[in-house]
Coordinates of C-alpha atoms and ligand atoms in Angstrom, one line a residue:
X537 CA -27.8 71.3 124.8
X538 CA -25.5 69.4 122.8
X539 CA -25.9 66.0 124.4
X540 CA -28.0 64.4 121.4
X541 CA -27.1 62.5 118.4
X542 CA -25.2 64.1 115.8
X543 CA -26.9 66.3 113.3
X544 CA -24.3 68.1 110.3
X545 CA -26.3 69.9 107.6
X546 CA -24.9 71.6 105.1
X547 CA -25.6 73.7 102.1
X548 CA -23.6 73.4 98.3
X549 CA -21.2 76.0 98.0
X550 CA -21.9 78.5 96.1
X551 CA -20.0 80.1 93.3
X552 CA -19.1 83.8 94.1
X553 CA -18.3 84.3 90.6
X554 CA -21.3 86.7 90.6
X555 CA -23.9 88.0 93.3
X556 CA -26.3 86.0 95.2
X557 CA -29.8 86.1 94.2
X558 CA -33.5 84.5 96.1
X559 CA -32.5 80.7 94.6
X560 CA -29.1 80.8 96.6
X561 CA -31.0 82.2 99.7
X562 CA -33.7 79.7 99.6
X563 CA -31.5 76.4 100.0
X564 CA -29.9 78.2 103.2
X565 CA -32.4 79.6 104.5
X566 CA -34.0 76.2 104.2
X567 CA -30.8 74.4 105.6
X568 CA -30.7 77.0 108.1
X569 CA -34.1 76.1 109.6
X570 CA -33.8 72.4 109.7
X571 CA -30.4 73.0 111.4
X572 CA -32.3 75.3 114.0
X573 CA -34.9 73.0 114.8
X574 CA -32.5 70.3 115.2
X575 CA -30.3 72.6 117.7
X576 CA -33.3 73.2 119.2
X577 CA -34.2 70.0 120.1
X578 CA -30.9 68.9 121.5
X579 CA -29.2 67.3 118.2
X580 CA -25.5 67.7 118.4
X581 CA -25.9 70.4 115.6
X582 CA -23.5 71.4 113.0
X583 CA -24.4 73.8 110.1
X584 CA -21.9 74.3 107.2
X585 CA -21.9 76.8 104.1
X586 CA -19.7 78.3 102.0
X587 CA -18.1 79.1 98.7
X588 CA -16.5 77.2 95.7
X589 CA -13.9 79.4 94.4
X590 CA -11.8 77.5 91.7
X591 CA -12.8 76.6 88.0
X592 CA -12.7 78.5 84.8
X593 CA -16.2 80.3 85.5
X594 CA -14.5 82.2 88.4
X595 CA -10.9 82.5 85.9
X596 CA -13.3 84.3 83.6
X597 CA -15.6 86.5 85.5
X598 CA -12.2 87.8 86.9
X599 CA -10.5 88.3 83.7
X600 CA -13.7 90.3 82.5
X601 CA -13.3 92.7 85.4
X602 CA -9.5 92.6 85.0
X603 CA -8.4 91.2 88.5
X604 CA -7.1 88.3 89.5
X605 CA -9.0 85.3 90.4
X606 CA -8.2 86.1 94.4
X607 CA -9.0 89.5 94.1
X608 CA -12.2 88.7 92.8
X609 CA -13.7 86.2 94.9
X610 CA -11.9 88.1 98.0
X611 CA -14.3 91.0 96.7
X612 CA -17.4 89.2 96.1
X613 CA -17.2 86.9 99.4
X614 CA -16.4 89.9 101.6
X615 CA -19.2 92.2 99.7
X616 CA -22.0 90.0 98.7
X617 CA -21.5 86.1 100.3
X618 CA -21.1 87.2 103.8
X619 CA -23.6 89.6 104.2
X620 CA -26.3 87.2 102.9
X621 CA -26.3 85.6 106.0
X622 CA -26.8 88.6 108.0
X623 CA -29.6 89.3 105.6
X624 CA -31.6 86.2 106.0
X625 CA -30.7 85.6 109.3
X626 CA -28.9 82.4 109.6
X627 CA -27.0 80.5 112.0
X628 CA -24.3 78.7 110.3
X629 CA -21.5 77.4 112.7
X630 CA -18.9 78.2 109.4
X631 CA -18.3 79.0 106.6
X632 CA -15.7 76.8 104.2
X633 CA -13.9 79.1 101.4
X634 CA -12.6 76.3 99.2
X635 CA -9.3 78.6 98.7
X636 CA -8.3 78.3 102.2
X637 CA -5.4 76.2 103.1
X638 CA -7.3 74.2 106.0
X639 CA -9.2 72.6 102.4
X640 CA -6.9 72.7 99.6
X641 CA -4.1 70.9 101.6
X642 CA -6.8 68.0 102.3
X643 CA -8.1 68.1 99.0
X644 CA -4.5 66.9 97.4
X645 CA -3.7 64.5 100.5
X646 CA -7.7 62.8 99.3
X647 CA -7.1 62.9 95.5
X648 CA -3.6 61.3 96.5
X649 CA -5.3 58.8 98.3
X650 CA -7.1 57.8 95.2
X651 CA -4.3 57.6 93.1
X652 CA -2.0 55.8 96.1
X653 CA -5.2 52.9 96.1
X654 CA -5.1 52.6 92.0
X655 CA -8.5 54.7 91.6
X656 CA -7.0 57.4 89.2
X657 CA -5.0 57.1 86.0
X658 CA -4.2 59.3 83.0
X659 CA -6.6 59.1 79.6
X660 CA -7.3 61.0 76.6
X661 CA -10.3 63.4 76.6
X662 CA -12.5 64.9 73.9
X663 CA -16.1 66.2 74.6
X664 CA -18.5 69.0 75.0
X665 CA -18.2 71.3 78.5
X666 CA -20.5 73.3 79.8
X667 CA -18.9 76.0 81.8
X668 CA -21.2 77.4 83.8
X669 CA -22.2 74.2 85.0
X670 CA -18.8 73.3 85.1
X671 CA -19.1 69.6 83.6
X672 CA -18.7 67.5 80.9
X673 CA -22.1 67.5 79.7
X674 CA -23.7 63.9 78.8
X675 CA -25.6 63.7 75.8
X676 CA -29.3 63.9 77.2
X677 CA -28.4 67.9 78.4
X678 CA -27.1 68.8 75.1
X679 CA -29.6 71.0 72.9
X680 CA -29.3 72.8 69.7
X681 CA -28.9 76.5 70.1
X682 CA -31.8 79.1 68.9
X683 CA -30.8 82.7 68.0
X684 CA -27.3 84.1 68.3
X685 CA -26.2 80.5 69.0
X686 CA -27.8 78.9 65.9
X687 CA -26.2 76.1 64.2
X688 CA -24.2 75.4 68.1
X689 CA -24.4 72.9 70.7
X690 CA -26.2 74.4 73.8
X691 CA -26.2 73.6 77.1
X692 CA -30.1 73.2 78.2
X693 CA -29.9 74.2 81.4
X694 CA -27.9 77.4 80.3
X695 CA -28.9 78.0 77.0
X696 CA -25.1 79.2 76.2
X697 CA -22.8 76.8 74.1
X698 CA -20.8 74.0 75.4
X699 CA -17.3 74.4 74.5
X700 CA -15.0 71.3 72.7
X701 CA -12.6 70.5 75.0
X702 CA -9.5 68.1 74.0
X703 CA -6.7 67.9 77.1
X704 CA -4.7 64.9 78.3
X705 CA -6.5 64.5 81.8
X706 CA -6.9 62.2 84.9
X707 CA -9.9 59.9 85.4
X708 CA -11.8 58.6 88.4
X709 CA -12.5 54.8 87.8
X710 CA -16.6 56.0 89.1
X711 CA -17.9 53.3 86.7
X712 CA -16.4 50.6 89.1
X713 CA -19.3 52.0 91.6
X714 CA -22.3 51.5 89.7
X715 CA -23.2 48.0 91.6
X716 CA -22.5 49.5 94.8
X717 CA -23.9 52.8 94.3
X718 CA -27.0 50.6 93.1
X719 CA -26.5 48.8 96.5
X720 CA -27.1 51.7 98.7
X721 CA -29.9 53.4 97.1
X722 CA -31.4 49.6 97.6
X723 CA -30.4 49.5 100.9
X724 CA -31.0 52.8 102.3
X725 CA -34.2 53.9 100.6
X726 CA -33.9 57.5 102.1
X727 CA -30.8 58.2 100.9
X728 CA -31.9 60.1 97.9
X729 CA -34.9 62.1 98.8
X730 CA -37.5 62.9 97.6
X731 CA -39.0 60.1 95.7
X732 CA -38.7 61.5 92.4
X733 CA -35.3 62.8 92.7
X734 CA -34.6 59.1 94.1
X735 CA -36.3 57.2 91.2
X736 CA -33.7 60.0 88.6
X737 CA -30.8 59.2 90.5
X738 CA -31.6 55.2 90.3
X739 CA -32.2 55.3 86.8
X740 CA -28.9 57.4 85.8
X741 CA -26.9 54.9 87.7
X742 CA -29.0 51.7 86.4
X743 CA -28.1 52.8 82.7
X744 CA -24.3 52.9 83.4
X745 CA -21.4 55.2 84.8
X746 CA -18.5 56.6 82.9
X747 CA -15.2 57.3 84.3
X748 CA -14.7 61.2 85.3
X749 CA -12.4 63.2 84.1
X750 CA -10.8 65.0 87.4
X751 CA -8.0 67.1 86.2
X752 CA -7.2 70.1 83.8
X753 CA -4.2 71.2 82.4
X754 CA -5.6 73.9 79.9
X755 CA -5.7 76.5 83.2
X756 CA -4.2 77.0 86.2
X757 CA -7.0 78.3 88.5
X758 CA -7.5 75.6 90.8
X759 CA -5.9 73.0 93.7
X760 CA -2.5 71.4 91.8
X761 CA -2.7 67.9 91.5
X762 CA -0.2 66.7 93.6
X763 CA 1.9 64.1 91.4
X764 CA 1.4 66.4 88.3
X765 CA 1.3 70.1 88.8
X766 CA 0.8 70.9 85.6
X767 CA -2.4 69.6 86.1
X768 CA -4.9 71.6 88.9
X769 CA -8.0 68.8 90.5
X770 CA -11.0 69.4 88.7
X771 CA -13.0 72.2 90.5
X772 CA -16.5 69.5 91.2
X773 CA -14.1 66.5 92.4
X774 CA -12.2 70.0 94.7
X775 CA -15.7 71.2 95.8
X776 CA -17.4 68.2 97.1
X777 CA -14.9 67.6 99.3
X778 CA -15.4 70.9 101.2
X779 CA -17.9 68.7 103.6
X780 CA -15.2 66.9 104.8
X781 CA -12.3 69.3 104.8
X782 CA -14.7 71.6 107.1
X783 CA -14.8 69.1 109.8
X784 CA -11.6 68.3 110.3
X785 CA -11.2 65.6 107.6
X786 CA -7.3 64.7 107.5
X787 CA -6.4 66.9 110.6
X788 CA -9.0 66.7 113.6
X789 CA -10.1 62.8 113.8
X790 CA -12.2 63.7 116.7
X791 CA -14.3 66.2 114.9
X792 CA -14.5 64.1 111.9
X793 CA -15.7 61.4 113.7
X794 CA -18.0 63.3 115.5
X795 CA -19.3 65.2 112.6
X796 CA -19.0 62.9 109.7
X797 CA -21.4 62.0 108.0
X798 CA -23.4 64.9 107.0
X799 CA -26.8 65.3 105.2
X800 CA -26.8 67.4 102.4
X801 CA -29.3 69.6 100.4
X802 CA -29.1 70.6 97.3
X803 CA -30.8 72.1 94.0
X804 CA -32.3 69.2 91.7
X805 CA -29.4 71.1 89.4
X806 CA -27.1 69.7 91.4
X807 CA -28.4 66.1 92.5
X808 CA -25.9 63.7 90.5
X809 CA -22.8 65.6 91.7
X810 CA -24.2 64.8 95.5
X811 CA -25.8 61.2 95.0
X812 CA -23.4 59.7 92.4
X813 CA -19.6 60.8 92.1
X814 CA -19.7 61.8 95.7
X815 CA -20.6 58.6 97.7
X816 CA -18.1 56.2 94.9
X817 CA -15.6 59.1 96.1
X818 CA -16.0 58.5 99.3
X819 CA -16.1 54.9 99.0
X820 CA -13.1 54.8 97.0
X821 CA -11.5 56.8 100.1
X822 CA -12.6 54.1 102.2
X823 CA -14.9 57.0 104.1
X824 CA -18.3 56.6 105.3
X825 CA -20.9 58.2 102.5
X826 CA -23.1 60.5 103.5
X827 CA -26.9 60.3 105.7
X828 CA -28.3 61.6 103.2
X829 CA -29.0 64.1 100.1
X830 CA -32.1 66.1 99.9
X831 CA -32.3 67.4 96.4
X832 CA -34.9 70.8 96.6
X833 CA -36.8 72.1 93.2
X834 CA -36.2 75.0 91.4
X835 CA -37.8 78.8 91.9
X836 CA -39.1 79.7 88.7
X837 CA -39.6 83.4 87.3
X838 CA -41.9 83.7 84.8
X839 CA -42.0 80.3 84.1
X840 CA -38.5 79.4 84.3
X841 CA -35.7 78.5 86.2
X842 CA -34.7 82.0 87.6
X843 CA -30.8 82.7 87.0
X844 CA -28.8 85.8 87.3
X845 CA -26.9 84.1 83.9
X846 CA -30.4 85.1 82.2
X847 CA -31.0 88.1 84.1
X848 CA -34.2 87.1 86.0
X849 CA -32.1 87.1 89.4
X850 CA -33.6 89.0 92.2
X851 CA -31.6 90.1 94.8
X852 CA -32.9 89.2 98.7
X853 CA -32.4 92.3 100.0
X854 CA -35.2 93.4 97.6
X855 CA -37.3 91.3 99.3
X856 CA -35.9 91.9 103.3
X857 CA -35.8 95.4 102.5
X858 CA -39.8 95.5 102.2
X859 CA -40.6 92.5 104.1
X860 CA -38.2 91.8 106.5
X861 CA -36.0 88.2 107.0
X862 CA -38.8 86.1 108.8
X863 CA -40.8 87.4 105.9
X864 CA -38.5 85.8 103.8
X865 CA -37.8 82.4 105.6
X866 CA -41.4 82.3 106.1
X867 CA -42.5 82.5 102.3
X868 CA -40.2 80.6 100.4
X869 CA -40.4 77.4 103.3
X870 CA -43.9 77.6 103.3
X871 CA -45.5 78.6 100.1
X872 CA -43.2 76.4 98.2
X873 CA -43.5 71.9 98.3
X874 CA -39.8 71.4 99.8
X875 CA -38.7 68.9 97.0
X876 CA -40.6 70.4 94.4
X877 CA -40.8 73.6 91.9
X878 CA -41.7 76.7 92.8
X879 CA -43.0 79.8 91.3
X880 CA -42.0 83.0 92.6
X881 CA -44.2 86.5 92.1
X882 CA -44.6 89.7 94.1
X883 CA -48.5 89.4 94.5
X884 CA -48.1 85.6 96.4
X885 CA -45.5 87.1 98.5
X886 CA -47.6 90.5 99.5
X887 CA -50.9 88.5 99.7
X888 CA -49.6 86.0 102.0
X889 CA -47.6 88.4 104.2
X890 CA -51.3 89.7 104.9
X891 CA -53.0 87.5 105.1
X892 CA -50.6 84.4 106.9
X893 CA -48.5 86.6 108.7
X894 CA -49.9 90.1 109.4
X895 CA -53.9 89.1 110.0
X896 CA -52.9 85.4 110.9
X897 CA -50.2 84.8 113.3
X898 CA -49.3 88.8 114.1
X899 CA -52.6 89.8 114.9
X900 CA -53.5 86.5 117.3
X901 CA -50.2 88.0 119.1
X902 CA -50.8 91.6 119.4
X903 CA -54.8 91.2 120.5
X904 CA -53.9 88.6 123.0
X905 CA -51.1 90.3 124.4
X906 CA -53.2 93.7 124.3
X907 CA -56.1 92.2 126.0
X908 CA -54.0 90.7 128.7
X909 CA -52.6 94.3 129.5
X910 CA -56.5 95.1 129.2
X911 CA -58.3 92.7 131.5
X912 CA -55.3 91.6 133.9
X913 CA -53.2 94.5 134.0
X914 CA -50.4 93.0 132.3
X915 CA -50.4 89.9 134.2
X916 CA -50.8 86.4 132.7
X917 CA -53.9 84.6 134.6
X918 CA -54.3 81.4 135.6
X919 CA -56.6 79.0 133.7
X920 CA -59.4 78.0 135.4
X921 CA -61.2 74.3 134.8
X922 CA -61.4 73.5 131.1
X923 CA -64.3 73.0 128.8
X924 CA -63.9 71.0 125.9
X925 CA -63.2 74.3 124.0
X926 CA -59.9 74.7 125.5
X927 CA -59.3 70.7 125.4
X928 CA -59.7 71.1 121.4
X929 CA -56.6 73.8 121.7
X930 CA -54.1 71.7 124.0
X931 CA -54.8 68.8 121.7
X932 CA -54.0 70.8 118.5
X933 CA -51.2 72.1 120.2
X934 CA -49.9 68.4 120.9
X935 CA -50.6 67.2 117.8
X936 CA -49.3 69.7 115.8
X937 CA -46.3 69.8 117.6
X938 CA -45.6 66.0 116.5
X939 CA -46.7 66.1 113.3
X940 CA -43.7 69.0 112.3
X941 CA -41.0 66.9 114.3
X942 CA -41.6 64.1 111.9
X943 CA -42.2 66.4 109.0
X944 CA -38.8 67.5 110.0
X945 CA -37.5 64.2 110.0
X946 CA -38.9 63.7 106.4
X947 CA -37.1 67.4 105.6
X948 CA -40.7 68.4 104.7
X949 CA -40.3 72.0 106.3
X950 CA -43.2 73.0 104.4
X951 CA -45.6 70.2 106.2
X952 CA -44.5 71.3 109.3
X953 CA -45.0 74.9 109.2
X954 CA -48.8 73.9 107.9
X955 CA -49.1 71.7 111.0
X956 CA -47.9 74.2 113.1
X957 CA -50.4 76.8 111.4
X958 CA -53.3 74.7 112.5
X959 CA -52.5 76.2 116.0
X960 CA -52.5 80.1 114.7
X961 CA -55.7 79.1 112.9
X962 CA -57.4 77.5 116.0
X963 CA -56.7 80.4 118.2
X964 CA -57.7 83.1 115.8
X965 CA -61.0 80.9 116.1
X966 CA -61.2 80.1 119.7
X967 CA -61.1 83.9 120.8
X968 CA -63.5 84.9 118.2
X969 CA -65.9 81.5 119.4
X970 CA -65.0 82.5 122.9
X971 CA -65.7 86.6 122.7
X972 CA -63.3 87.5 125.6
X973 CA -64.2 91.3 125.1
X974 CA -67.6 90.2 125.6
X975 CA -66.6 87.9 128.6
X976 CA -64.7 91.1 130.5
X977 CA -68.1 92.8 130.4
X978 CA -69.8 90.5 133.2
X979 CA -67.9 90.6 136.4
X980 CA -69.3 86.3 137.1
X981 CA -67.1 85.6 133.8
X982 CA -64.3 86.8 135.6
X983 CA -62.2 83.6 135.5
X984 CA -63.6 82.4 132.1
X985 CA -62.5 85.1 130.9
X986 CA -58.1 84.0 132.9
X987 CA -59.0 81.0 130.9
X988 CA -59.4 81.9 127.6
X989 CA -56.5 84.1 127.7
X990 CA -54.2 82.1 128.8
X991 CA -55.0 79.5 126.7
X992 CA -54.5 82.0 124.2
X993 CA -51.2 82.8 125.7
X994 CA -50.2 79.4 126.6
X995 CA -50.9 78.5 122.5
X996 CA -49.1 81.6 121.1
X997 CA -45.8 80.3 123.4
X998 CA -45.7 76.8 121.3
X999 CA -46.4 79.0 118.7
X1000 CA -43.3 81.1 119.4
X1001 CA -41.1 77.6 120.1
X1002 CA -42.3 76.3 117.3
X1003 CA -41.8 78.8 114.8
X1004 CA -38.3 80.1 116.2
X1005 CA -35.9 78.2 113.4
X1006 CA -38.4 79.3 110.6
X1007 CA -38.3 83.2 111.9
X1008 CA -36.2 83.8 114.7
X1009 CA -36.7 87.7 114.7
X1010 CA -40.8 87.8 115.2
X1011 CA -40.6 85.0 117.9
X1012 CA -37.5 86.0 120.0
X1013 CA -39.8 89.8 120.0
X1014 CA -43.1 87.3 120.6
X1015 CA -41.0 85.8 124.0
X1016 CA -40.0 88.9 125.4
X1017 CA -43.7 90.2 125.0
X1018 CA -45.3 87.3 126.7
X1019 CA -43.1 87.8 129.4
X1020 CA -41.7 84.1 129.2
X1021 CA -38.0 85.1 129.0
X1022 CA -38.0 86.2 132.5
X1023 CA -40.1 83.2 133.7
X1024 CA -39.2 80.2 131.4
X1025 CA -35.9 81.5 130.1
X1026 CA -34.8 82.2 126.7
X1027 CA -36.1 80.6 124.0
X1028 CA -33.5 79.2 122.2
X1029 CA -33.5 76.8 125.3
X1030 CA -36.7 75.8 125.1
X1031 CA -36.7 71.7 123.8
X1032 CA -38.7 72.2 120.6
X1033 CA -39.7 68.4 120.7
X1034 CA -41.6 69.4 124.0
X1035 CA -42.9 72.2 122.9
X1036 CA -46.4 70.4 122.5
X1037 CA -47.0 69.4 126.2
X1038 CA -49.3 71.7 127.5
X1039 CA -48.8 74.1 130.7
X1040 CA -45.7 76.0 130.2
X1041 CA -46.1 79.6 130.6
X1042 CA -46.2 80.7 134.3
X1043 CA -49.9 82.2 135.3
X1044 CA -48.0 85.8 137.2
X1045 CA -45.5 86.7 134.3
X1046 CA -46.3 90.1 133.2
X1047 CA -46.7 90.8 129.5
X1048 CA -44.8 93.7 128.1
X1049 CA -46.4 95.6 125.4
X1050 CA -46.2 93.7 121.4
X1051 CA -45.5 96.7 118.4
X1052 CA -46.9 94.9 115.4
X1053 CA -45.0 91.6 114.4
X1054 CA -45.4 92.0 111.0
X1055 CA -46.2 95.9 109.6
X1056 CA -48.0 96.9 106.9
X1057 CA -45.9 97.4 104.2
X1058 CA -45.9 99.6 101.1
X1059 CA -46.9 97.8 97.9
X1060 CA -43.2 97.1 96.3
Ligands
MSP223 N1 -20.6 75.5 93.3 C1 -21.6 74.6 92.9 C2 -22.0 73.7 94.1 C3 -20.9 73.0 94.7 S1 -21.4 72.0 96.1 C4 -20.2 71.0 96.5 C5 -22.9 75.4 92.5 N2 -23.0 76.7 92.9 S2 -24.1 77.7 92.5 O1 -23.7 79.0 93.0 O2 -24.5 77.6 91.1 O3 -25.3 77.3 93.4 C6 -26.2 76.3 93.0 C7 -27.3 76.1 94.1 O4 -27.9 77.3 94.4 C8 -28.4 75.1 93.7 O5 -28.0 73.8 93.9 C9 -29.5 75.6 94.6 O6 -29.2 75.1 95.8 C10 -29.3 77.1 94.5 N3 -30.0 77.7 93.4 C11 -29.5 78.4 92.4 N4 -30.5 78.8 91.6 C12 -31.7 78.4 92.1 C13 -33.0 78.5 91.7 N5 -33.4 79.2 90.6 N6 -33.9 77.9 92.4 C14 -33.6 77.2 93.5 N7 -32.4 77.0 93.9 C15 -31.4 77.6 93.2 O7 -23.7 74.8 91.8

């Protein structure tokens, strides 16, 4: 199914200077569904993740458990990174570790680039950097410290204090870009989504662009510049790049140009590194920019933005280990305005793991499936003529179906997952409007009765289409119990932009029986 247009997604890279926590799993688990669905639906799919290894955050948190740099991230990408996947589920097609020679080799040929076409030369630098960020911080994010760090210069999304740095350094002429970075957001108004993060970005680039420093001489944790190795390539300028280096950029013009260009989403924490230095890099390169950046909001803990740096990080697993990973996916995509903040608590996950998926979509599965085995002897009936009951259903079915496509589109995962829950809500109704327990009672009701349930079926196999990118486990258990895997095939080759059109499950198949989708758990 890969005859489609070309669809590359990919996630930041993440630092694996420490462990990941629920902000980390969110953007991939949200990249990982909008990759699914377009997989699904015959895109030419490509989802890349990864890890940004270089910089002086990583130098430190190796010297403070006294390895190397290597050692650590070897440790943490191995122990921690990897397994995240597995934990939430995802699909990625690779994995870029920016210390892998397939990138850093391409990095130094693309920086060289720059320099060859006059883009680079060698300043003077004084200002304020923020290392956990990792950038020179402009004035607007610098705050005065409270407590311990009274009387300092703080970073505000950190809270910590920026550090005076003072090093001979490299520069990227990105101030030559500001008309043509102007240009584009003008000219392709989706470039920057959503609005808001748009209208930031805009208004950033409207009030002018500095050079950027690229290089830094004052460590040696990082990609050598090529025509001065006493200088290593500054570890954003390094990182960025992975999206090319991943897909053959420099060594496999086929899969470049197949691949390239990608869209990317991000943390709002991240936007100007994404919308700004990396298109005027790319242009500088002579390289297409990218589709697209999606810039997501923030989880917030308590309040705030949650960060292992100020110890309100949770862990997934704390979350998969009670809930399960389509419990996971299913929360943060849905409960939380893709695009915009969102707060995070223990009682809005349980409550809507009852009442959404447990006594929503789990309990339309297991009752219909059960009273097929009841009635029919495990055997899906035929639907008999329609009343305008069952009309209502394939029309919500249709319509729903559309409406998350082009929520997709718009990378609104959250709209579509509410369009597609108009379906579980509509069923849950039609069998209680339709009574089929009371239907099985009279003998004349006898094909009313084939009706209802498949209709029921029928619904709960878009459902099971529909929902697969979001939670793959639940559905792929929801296929085998409807008994569409032997009659339809698998699901992953079902075309999710069909998955509307009414009529699909084969009256015959037999059901198989449905152990509860979604358990009752113990209060965490
Ligand atoms: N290494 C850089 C990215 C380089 S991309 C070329 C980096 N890494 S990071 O480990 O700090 O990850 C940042 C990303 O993790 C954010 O952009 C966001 O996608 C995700 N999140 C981290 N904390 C988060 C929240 N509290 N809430 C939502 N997303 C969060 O920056």
């Amino acid at each position: 199914m890969t005859s489609g247009r070309s669809f590359y997604i990919t996630t930041p890279i993440y630092y694996p200077s420490d462990l990941p926590h629920i902000g980390h799993g969110y953007t991939t688990v949200a990249v990982d569904a909008l990759a699914r669905w377009h997989r699904q639906a015959g895109d030419d799919t490509w989802m890349l993740t990864g890890t940004d290894e270089h910089g002086q955050k990583m130098l430190r948190a190796a010297a403070a458990n006294g390895v190397t740099p290597q050692e650590w991230v070897d440790k943490l990408v191995t122990e921690s990174w990897f397994p995240l996947l597995e934990t939430l589920d995802v699909a990625n097609d690779d994995f870029i570790r920016t210390t892998q020679p397939r990138h850093e080799e391409r990095v130094q040929e693309f920086v060289k680039a720059l320099y060859d076409r006059g883009y680079i030369y060698a300043g003077e630098y004084e200002a304020l950097y923020c290392v956990g960020c990792e950038e020179f911080k402009p004035e607007a994010e610098i705050v005065d410290g409270t407590g311990p760090f009274e009387g300092l210069k703080v970073c505000a999304i950190h809270s910590k204090p920026l550090e005076l740095l003072q090093e001979k350094n490299y520069f990227f002429k990105l101030s030559e870009f500001q008309d043509r970075l102007l240009e584009l957001y003008k000219t392709e108004p989706d470039f920057v989504r959503p609005e808001s993060a748009r209208n930031e970005v805009v208004s950033f680039v409207r009030s002018g662009l500095k050079d950027l420093s690229i290089s830094r001489s004052a460590f040696d944790w990082g990609i050598t510049v090529p025509w001065d190795p006493s200088h290593v390539i500054y570890v954003w300028v390094d990182a960025l790049l992975n999206y090319a280096t991943a897909v053959g950029y420099g060594t496999d013009p086929e899969q470049f140009a197949r691949r390239w260009p990608a869209f990317h989403v991000v943390g709002k924490d991240i936007l100007r590194f994404h919308a700004v230095i990396w298109p005027a890099m790319l242009m500088a390169a002579g390289l297409d920019v990218p589709r697209g950046v999606f810039a997501h909001g923030w989880l917030l803990v308590g309040g705030e933005k949650m960060s292992k740096s100020k110890l309100t990080g949770i862990a997934p697993t704390e979350i998969t280990d009670v809930f399960g990973s389509d419990a996971y996916r299913f929360y943060f995509l849905s409960a939380i305005a893709f695009g915009q903040d969102g707060s995070f608590s223990w009682e809005d996950l349980s409550a809507r793991y009852q009442a959404e998926l447990a006594n929503g979509f789990g309990n339309l599965a297991s009752r219909t499936v059960a009273m097929i085995s009841k009635y029919f002897d495990g055997v899906v009936p035929p639907a008999g003529p329609s009343t305008d009951l069952d009309a209502a259903i394939h029309k919500i079915v249709a319509d729903a179906a559309t409406a998350a496509d082009a929520a997709i589109e718009r990378f609104r995962i959250d709209e579509a997952i509410a369009a597609i829950w108009t379906i579980v809500d509509a069923l849950n109704g039609y069998i209680t409007e339709n009574e089929p327990w009371a239907l099985a009672k009279d003998e004349a009701q006898r094909e009313r009765l084939g009706t209802v349930l498949y209709t029921a079926a029928e619904g709960l196999r878009a459902l099971a289409v529909l929902l697969s990118p979001v939670m793959p486990e639940s559905t792929a258990k929801l296929w085998v119990a409807l008994g569409a895997e032997g009659s339809i095939g698998a699901l992953a080759d079902q075309p999710i932009r069909d998955a509307g059109t009414w009529g699909v499950l084969r009256p015959g198949s037999s059901v198989e029986a449905l152990t509860p989708l979604f358990p009752r758990v113990e209060q965490a």
